[in-house]
Coordinates of C-alpha atoms and ligand atoms in Angstrom, one line a residue:
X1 CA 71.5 -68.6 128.8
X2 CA 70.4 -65.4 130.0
X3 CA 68.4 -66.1 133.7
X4 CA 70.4 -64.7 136.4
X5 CA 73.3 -63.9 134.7
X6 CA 75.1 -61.5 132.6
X7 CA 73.8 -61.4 128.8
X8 CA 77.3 -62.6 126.8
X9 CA 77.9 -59.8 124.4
X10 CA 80.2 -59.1 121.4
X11 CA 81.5 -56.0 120.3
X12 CA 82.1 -55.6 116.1
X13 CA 84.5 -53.3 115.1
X14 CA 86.3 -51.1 112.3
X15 CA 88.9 -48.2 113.4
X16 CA 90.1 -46.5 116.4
X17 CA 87.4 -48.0 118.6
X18 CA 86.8 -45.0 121.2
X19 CA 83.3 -46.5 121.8
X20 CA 84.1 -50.1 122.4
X21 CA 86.7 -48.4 125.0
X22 CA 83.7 -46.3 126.4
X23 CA 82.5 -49.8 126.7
X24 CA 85.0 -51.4 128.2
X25 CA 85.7 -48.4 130.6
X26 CA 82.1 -49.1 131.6
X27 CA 81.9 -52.9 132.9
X28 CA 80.7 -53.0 136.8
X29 CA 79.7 -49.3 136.3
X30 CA 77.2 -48.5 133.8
X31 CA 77.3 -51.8 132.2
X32 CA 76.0 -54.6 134.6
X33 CA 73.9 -57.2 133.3
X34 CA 76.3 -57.6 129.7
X35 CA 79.8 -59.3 129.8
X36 CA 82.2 -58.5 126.8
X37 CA 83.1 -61.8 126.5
X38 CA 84.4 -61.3 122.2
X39 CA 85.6 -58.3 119.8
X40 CA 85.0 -59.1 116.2
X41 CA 87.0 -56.6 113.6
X42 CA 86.3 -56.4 110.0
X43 CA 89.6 -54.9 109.6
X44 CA 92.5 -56.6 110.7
X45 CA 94.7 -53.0 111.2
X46 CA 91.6 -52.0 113.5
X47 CA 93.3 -50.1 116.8
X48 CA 90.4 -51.7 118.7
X49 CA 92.1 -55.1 118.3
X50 CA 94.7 -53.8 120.4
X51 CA 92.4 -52.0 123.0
X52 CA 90.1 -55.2 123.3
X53 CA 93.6 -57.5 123.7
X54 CA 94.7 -54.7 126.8
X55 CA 91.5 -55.5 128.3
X56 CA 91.6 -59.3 128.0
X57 CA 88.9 -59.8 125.7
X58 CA 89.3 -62.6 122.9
X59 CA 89.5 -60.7 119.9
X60 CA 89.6 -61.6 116.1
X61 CA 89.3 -59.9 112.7
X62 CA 87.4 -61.4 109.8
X63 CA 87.9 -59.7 106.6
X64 CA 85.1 -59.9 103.6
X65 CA 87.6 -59.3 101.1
X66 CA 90.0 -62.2 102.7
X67 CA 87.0 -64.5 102.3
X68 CA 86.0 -63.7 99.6
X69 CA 82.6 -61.8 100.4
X70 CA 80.0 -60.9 102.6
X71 CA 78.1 -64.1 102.2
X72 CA 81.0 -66.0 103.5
X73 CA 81.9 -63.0 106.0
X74 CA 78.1 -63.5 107.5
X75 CA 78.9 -67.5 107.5
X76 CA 82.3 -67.1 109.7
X77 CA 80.8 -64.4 111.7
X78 CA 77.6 -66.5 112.5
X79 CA 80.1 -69.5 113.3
X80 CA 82.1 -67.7 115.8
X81 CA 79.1 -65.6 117.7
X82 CA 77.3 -69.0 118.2
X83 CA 80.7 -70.5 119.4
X84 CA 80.8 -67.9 121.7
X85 CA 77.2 -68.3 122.4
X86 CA 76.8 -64.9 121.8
X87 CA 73.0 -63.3 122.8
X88 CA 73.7 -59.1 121.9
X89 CA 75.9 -57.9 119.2
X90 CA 77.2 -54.1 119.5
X91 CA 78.5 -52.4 116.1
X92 CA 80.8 -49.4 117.5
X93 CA 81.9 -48.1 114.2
X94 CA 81.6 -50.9 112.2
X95 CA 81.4 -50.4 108.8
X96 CA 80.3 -53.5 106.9
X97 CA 76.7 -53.1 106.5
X98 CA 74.9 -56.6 107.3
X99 CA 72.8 -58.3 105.0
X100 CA 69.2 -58.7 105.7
X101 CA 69.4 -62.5 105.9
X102 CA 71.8 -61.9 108.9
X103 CA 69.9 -59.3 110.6
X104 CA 66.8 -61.4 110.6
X105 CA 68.5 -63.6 113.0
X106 CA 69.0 -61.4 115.5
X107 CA 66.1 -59.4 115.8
X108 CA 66.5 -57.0 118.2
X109 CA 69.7 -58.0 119.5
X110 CA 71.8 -55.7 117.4
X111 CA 72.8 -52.5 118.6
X112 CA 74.4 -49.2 116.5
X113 CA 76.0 -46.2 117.5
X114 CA 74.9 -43.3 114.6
X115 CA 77.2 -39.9 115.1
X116 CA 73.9 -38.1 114.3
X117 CA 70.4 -37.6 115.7
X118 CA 68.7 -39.9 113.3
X119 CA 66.3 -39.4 111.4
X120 CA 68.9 -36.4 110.2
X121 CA 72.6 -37.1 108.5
X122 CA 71.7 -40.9 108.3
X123 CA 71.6 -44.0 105.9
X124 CA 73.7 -45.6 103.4
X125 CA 76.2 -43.2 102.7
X126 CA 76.9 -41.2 106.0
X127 CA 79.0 -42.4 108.2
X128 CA 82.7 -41.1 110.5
X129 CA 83.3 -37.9 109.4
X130 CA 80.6 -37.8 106.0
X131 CA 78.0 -37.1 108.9
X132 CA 79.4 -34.3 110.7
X133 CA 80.8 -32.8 107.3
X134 CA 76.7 -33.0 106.2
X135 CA 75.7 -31.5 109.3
X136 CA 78.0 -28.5 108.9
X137 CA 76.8 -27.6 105.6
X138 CA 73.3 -27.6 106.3
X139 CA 73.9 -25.8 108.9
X140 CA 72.4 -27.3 111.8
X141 CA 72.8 -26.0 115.6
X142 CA 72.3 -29.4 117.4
X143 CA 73.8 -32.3 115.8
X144 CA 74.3 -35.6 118.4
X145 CA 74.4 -39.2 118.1
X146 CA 71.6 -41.6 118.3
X147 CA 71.9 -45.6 119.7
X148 CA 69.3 -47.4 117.5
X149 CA 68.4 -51.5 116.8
X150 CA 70.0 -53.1 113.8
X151 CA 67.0 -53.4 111.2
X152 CA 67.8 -54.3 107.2
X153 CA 67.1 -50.0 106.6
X154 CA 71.1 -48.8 107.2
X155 CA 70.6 -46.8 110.6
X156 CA 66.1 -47.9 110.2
X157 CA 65.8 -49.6 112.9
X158 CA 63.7 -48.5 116.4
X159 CA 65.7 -45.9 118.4
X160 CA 66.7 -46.5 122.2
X161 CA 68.6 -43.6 122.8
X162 CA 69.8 -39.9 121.6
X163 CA 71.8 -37.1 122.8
X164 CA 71.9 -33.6 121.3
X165 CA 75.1 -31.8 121.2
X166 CA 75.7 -28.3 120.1
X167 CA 77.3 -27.4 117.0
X168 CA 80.3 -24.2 117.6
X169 CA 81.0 -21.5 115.6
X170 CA 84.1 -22.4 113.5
X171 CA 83.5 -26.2 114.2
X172 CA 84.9 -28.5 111.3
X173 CA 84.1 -32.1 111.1
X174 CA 87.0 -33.3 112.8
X175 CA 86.2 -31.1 115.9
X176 CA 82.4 -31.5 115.4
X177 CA 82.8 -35.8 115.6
X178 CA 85.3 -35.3 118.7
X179 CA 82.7 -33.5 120.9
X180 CA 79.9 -35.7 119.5
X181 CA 82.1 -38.8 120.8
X182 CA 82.4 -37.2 123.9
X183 CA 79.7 -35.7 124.9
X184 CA 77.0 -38.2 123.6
X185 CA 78.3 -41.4 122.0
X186 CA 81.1 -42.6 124.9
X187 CA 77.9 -42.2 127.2
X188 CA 75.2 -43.5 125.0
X189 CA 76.2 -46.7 124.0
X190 CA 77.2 -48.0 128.0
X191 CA 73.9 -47.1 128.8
X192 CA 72.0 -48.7 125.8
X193 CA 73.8 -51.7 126.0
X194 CA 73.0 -51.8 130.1
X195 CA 69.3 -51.4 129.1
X196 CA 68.8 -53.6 126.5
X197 CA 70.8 -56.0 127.8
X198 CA 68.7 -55.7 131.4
X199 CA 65.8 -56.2 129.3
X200 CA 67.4 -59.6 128.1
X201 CA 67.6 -61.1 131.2
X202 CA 63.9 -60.0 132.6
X203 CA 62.4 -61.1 129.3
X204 CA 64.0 -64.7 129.6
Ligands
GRF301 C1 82.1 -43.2 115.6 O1 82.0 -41.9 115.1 C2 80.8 -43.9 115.5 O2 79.7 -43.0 115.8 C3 80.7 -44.3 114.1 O3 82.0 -44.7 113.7 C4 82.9 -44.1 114.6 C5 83.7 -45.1 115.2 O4 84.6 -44.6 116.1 N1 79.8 -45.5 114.1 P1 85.4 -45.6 117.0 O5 86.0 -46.8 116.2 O6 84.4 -46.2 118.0 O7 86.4 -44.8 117.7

């Protein structure tokens, strides 16, 4: 699947989705050896349905609760990446932490975006604004965001990439996450998928 082509990738999803547009905004620039050929939601009102739908990608939500549970959220989600022959899976903000079980099949081939400079501000109970809200009571002056590999530890696995970002004087979480999106995560995760997803193809 992957020799001398583009490695088919699929982006999951929970809210605005400001990084899968970073992603999108990216293909034939950053991103060259990934296609975004699927967005997968875990919440149908996500706003990156509609920004994966303006960029022609097929997209679908899948909700646990719907379903009735993660075990049969992992079983439809499994179902469609393999009918999409999907080799790289992206979570940009998605909130439905993956069971073990699923992770084991797809070692190294799962990507996260963390709004912090892991090992800080990370694991099962930071994430969106918790993070930067941490970060500002401790008290830190470089805060960033961190691309990493999907293990079964929340935010564990092997780090690709990180970018430090400064923390202001008078900062709150809400402006604190803003400049972290911009400044480090809307050009992290382009270039992480691009690398990992070059590595794909010369391992193959
Ligand atoms: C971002 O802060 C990201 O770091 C975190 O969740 C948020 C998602 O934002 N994983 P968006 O949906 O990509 O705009």
């Amino acid at each position: 699947m992957l020799n001398g082509r583009t490695v088919r990738t699929a982006v999951l999803v929970s809210g605005g989705g400001t990084n899968l547009q970073a992603i999108l905004d990216a293909r034939g620039k950053v991103i060259r050896h990934a296609e975004i050929v699927l967005v997968v939601s875990g919440n149908p009102e996500a706003y990156a349905l509609e920004r994966a739908k303006r960029a022609g990608i097929p997209a679908l939500a899948i909700s646990a609760k719907l379903l009735g549970g993660r075990e049969a959220f992992e079983q439809e989600l499994q179902r469609i990446l393999e009918l999409h022959k999907i080799e790289l899976i992206v979570l940009a903000g998605f909130l439905t932490i993956l069971s073990p079980d699923f992770i084991g099949r797809w070692d190294h081939r799962i990507l996260n975006i963390h709004p912090a400079l892991i090992p800080s501000f990370c694991g099962k109970d930071y994430y969106g604004l918790r993070v930067h809200r941490a970060a500002l009571e401790r008290g830190v002056k470089l805060t960033g965001a961190t691309v990493h590999y999907v293990n079964e530890i929340p935010d564990g696995g092997e780090i690709i990439l990180q970018k430090a970002v400064e923390v202001l004087p008078g900062d709150t979480p809400e402006t604190l996450q803003r400049r972290v999106m911009e400044q480090a995560e809307w050009i992290l995760l382009p270039q992480a998928v691009e690398m990992v997803a070059r590595q794909l193809k010369v391992e193959d």
